[in-house]
PDB file of C-alpha atoms in Angstrom:
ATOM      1  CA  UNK Z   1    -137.686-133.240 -71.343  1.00 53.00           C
ATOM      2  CA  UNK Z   2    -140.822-132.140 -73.614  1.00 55.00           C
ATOM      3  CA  UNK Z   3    -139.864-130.044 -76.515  1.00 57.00           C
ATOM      4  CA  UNK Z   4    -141.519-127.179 -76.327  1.00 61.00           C
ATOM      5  CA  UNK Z   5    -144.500-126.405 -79.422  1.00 55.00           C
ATOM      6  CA  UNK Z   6    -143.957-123.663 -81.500  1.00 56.00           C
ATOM      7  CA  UNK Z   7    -145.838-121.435 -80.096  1.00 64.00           C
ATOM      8  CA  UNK Z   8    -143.678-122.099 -76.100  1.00 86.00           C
ATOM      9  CA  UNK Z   9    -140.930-119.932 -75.250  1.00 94.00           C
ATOM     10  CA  UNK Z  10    -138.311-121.455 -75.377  1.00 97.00           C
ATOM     11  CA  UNK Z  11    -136.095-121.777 -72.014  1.00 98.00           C
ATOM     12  CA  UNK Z  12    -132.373-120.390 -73.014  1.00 98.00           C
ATOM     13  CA  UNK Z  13    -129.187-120.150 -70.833  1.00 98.00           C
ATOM     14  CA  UNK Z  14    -126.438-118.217 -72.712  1.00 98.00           C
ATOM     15  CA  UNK Z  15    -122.705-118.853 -72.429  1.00 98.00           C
ATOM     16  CA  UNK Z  16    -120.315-115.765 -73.584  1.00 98.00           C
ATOM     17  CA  UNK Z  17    -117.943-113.966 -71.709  1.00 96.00           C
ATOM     18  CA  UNK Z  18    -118.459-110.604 -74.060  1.00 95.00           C
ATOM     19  CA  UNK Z  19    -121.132-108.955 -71.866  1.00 95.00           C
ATOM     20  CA  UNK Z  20    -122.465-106.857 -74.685  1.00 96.00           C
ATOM     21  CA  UNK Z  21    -122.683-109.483 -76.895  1.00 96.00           C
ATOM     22  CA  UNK Z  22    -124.285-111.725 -74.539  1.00 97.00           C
ATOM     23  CA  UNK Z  23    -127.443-108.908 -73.462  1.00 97.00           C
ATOM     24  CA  UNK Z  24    -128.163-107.620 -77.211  1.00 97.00           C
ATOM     25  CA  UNK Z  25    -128.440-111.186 -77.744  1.00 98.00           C
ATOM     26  CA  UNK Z  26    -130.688-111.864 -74.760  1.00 97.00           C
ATOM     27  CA  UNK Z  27    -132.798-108.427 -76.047  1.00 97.00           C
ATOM     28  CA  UNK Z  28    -133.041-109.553 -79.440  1.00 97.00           C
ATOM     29  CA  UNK Z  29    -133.989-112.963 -78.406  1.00 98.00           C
ATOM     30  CA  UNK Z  30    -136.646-111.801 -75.828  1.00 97.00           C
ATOM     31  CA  UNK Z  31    -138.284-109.533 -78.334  1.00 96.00           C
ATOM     32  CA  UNK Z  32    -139.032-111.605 -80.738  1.00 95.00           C
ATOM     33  CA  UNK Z  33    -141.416-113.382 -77.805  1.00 95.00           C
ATOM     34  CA  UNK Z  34    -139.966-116.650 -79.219  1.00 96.00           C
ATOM     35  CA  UNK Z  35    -137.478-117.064 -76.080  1.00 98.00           C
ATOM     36  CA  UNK Z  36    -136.934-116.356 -72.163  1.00 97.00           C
ATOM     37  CA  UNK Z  37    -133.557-116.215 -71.547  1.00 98.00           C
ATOM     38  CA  UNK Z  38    -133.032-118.106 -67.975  1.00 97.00           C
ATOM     39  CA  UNK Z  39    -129.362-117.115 -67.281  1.00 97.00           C
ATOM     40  CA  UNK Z  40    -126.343-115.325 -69.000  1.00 98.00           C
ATOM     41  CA  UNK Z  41    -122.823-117.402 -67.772  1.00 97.00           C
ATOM     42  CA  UNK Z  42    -119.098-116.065 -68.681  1.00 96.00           C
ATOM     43  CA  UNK Z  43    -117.858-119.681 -68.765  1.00 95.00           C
ATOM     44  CA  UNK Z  44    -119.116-123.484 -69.313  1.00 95.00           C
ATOM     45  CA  UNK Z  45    -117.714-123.956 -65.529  1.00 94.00           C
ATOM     46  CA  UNK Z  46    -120.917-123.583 -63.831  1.00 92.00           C
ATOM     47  CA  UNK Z  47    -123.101-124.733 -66.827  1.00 96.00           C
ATOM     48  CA  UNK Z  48    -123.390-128.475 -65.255  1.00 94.00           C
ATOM     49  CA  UNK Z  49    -124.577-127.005 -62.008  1.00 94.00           C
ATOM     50  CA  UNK Z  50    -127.029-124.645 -63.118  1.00 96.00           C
ATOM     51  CA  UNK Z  51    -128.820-127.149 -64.901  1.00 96.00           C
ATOM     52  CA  UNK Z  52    -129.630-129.626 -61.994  1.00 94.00           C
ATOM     53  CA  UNK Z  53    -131.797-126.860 -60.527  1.00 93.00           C
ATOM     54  CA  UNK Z  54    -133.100-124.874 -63.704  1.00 92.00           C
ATOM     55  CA  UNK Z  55    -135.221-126.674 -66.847  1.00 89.00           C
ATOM     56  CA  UNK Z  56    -133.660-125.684 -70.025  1.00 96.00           C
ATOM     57  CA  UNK Z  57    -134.660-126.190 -73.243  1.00 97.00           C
ATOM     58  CA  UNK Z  58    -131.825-124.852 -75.220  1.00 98.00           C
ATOM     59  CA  UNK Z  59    -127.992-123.844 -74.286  1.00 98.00           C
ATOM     60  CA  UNK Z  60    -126.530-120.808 -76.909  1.00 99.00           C
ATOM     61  CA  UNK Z  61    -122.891-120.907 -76.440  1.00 98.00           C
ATOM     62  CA  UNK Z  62    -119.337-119.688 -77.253  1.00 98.00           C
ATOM     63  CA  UNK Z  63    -116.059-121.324 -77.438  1.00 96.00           C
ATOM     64  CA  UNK Z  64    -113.547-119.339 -76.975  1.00 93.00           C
ATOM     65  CA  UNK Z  65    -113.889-118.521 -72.662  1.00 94.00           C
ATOM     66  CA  UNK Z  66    -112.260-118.547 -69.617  1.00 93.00           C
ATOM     67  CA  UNK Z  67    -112.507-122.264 -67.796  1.00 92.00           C
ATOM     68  CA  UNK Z  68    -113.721-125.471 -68.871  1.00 92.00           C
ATOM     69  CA  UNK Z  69    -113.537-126.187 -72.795  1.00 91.00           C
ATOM     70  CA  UNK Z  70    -117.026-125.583 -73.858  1.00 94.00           C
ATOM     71  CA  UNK Z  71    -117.442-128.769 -75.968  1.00 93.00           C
ATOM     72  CA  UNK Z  72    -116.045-130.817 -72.893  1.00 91.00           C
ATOM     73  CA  UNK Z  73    -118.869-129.717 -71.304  1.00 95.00           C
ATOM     74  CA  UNK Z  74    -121.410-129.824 -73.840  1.00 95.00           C
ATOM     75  CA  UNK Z  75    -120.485-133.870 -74.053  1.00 92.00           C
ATOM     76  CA  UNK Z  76    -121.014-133.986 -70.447  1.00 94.00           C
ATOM     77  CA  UNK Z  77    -124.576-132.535 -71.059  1.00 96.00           C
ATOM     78  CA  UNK Z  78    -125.309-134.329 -74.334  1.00 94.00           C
ATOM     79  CA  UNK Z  79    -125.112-137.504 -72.331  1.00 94.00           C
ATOM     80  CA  UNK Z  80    -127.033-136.144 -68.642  1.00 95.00           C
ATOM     81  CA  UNK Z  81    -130.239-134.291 -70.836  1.00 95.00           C
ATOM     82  CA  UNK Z  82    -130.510-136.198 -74.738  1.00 94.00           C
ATOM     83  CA  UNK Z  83    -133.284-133.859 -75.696  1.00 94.00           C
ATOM     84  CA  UNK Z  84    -131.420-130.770 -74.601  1.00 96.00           C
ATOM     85  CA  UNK Z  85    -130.419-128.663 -77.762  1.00 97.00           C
ATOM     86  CA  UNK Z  86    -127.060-126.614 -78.275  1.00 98.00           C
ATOM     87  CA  UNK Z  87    -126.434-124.206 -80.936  1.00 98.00           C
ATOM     88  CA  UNK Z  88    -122.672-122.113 -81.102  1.00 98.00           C
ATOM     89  CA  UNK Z  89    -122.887-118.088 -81.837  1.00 98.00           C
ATOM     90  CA  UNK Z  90    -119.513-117.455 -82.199  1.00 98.00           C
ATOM     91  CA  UNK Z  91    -116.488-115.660 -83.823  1.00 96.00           C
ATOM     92  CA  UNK Z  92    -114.806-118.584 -85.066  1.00 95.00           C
ATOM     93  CA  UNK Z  93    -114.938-119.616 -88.731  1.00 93.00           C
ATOM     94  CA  UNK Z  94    -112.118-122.442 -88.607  1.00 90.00           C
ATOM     95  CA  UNK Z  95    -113.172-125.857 -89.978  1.00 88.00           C
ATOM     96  CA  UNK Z  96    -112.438-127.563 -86.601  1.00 88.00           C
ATOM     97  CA  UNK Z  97    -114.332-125.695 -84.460  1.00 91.00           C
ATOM     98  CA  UNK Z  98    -117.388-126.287 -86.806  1.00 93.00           C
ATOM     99  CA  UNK Z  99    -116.575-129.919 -86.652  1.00 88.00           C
ATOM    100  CA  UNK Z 100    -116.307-130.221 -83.490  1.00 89.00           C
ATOM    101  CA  UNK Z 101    -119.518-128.705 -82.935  1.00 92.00           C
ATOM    102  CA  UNK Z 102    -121.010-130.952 -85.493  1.00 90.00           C
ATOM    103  CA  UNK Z 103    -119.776-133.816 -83.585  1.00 87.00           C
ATOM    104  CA  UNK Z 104    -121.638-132.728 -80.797  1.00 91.00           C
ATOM    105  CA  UNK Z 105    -125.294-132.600 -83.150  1.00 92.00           C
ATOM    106  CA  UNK Z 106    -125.118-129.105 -82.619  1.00 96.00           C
ATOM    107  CA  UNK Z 107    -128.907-127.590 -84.062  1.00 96.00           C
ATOM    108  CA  UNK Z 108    -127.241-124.323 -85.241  1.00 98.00           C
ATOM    109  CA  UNK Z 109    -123.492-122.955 -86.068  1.00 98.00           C
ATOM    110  CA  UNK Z 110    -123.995-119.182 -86.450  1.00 98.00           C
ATOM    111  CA  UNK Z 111    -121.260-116.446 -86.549  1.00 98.00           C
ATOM    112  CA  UNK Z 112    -121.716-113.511 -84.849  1.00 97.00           C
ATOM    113  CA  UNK Z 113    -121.299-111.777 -88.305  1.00 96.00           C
ATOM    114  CA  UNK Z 114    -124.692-112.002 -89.230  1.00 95.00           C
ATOM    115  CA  UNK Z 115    -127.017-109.376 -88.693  1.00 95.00           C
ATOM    116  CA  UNK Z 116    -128.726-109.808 -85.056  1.00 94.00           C
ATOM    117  CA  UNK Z 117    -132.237-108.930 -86.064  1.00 93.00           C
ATOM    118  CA  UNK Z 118    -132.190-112.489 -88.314  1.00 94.00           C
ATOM    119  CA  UNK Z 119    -131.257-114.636 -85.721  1.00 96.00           C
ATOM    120  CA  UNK Z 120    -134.099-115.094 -83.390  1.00 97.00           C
ATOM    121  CA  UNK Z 121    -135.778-116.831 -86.560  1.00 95.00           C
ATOM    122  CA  UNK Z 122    -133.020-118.914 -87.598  1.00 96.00           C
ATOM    123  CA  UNK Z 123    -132.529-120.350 -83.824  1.00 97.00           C
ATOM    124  CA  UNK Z 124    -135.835-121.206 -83.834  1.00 96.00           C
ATOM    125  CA  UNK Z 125    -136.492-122.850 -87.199  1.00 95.00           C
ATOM    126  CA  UNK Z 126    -133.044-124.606 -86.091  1.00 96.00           C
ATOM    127  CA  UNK Z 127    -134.632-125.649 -82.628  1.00 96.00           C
ATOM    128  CA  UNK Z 128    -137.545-127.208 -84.437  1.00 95.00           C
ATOM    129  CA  UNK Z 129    -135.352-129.401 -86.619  1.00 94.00           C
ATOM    130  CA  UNK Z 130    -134.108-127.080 -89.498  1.00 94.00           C
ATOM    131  CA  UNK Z 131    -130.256-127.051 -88.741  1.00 95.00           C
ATOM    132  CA  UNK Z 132    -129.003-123.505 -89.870  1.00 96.00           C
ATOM    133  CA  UNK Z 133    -125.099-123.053 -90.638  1.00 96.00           C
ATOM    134  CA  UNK Z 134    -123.566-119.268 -91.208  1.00 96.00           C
ATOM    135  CA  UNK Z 135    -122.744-119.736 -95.242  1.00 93.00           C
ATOM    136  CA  UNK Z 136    -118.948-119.414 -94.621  1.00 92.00           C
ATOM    137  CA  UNK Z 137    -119.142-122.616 -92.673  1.00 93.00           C
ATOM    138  CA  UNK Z 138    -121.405-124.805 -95.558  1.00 90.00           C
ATOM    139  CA  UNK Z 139    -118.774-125.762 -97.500  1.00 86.00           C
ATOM    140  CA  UNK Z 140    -116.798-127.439 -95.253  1.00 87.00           C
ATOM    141  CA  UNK Z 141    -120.249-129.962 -95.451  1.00 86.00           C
ATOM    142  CA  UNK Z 142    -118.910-131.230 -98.878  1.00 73.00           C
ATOM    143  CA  UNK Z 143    -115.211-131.227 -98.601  1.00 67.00           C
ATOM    144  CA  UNK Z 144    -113.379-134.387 -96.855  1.00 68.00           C
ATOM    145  CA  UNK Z 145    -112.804-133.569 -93.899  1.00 72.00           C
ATOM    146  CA  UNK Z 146    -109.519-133.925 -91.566  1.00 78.00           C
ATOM    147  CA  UNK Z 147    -110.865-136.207 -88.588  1.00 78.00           C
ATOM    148  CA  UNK Z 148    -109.032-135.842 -85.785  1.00 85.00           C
ATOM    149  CA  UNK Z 149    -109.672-139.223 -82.750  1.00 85.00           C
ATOM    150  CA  UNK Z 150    -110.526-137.893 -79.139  1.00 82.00           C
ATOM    151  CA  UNK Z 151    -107.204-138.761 -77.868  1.00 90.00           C
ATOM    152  CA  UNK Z 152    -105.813-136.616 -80.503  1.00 91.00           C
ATOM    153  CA  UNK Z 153    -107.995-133.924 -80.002  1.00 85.00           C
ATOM    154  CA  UNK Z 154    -106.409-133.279 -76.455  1.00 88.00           C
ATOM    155  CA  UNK Z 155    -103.461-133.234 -77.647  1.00 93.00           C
ATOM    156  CA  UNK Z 156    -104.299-130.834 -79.699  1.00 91.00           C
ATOM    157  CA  UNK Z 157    -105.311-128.446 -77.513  1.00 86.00           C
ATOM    158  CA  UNK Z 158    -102.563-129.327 -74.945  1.00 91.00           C
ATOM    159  CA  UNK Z 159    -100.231-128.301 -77.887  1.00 93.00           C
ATOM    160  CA  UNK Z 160    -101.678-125.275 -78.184  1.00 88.00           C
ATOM    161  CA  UNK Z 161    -101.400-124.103 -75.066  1.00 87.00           C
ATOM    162  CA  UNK Z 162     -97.481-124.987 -74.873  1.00 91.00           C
ATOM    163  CA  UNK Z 163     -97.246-127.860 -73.838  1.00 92.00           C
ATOM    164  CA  UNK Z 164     -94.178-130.078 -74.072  1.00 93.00           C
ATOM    165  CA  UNK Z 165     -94.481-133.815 -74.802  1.00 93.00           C
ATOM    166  CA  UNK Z 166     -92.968-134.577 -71.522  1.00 94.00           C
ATOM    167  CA  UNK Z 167     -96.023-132.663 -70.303  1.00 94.00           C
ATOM    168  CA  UNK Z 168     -98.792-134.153 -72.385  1.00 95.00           C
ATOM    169  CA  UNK Z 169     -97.277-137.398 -71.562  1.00 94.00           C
ATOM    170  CA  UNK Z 170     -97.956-136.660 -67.689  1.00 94.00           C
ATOM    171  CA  UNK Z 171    -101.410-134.973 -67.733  1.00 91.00           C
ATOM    172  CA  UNK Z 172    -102.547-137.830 -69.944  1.00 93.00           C
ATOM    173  CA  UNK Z 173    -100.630-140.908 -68.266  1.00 94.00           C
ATOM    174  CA  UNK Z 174     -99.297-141.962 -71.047  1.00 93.00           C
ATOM    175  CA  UNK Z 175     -96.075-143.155 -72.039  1.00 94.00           C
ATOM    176  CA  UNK Z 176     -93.876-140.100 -74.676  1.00 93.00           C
ATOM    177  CA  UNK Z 177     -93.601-142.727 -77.130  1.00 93.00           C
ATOM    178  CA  UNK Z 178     -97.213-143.029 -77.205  1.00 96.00           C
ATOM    179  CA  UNK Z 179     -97.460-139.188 -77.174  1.00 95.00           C
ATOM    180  CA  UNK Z 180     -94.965-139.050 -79.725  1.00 94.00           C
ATOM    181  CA  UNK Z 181     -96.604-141.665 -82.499  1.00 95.00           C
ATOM    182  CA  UNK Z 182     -99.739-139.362 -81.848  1.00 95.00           C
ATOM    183  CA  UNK Z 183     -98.504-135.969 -82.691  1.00 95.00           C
ATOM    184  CA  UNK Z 184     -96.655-137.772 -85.544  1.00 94.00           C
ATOM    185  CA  UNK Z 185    -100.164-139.292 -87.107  1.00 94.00           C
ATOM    186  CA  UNK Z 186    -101.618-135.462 -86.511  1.00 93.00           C
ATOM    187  CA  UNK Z 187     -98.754-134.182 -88.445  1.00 93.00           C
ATOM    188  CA  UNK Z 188     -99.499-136.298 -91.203  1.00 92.00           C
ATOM    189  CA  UNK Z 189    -102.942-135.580 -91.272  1.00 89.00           C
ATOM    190  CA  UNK Z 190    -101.951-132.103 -91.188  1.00 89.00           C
ATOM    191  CA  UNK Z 191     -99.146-132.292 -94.109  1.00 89.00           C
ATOM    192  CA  UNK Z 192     -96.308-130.902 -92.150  1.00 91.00           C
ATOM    193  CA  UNK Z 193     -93.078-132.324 -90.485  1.00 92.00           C
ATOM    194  CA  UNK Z 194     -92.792-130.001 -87.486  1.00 92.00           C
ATOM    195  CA  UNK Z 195     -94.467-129.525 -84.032  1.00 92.00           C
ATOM    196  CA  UNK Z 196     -93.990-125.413 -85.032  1.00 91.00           C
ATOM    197  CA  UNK Z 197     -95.409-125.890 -88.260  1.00 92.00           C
ATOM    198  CA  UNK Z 198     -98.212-127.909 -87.224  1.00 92.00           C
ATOM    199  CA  UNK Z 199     -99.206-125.383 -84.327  1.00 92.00           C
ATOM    200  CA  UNK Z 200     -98.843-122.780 -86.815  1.00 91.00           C
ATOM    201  CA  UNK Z 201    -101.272-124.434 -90.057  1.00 88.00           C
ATOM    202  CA  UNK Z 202    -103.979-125.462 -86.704  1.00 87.00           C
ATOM    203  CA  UNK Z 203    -104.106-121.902 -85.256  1.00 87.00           C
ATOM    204  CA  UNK Z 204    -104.124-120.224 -88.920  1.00 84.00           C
ATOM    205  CA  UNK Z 205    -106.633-122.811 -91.247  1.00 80.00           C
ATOM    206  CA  UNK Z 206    -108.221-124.910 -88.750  1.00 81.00           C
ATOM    207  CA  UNK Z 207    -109.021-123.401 -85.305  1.00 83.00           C
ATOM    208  CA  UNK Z 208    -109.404-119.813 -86.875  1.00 78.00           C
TER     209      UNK Z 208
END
């Protein structure tokens, strides 16, 4: 994929299932003449496909939406188009949503806080190699961060959604000892002693 020159609209797909967050952002995008917006989605479940028949420079996402988990997807894509750039425009301020985006070398982390009419200039000072992060997030750049392995990351999120051991045992194929000397290593990382309290500290500090 060429990157586009700084004076190239830049092709955009937006993923949000808010519709009037998703069109002011496509207006104020598509004013500033810096953008054309190629498709609005509600969900990362027909991201994949839309891309095999539509060039895109840039994907603008959510994370909290019905379907596929967004950053799922966005590794799928990281891997099929290297140049492709993501940036999250979102709601959440918890540190592991930010560092999960990181993980995925996200250009830009930007809550939807900030006033719209600034961020057709930060995107695209981010999509030309300036990485722009709302100022709530920055610190969590200089503290130590909680890292979390990919196995335990589903867990995580299998947790989260209720799941019982027996059942994260199954959907993963592992054994519930294995399961079990996962959640425990979590729960360490986290600094708590129950499944309750951990759910609790991950919903209210981390994935906030």
């Amino acid at each position: 994929m060429n990157v586009p020159s700084i004076h190239t609209q830049i092709k955009t797909i937006i993923l949000d299932d808010h519709s009037a967050v998703s069109l002011g952002l496509k207006v104020t995008l598509e004013n500033s003449n810096s953008f054309k917006i190629k498709n609005i989605l509600t969900s990362a479940d027909g991201l994949t496909e839309f891309l095999k028949h539509e060039p895109i420079d840039l994907i603008i996402s959510d994370i909290t939406m019905p379907g596929q988990n967004i950053f799922d997807v966005l590794r799928v894509v990281k891997k099929t188009y290297p140049d492709m750039k993501s940036m999250i425009y979102t709601m959440h301020e918890g540190e592991g949503y930010f560092r999960d985006a990181l993980s995925l070398e996200v250009q830009a982390y930007i809550l939807k806080e900030e006033n719209l009419n600034h961020i057709p200039w930060k995107i695209k000072e981010a999509y030309h190699g300036s990485p722009y992060y709302s100022e709530k997030l920055r610190s969590f750049l200089h503290e130590y961060p909680i890292v979390f392995t990919e196995k335990e990351h589903e867990i995580i999120r299998l947790l989260l959604i209720g799941k019982s051991n027996k059942d994260i045992s199954e959907s993963l194929n592992k054994s519930k000892r294995t399961i079990e000397f996962h959640i425990n290593n979590i729960k360490l990382k986290m600094n708590v002693s129950t499944i309750s309290e951990l759910i609790i500290k991950i919903l209210k500090e981390y994935y906030n």
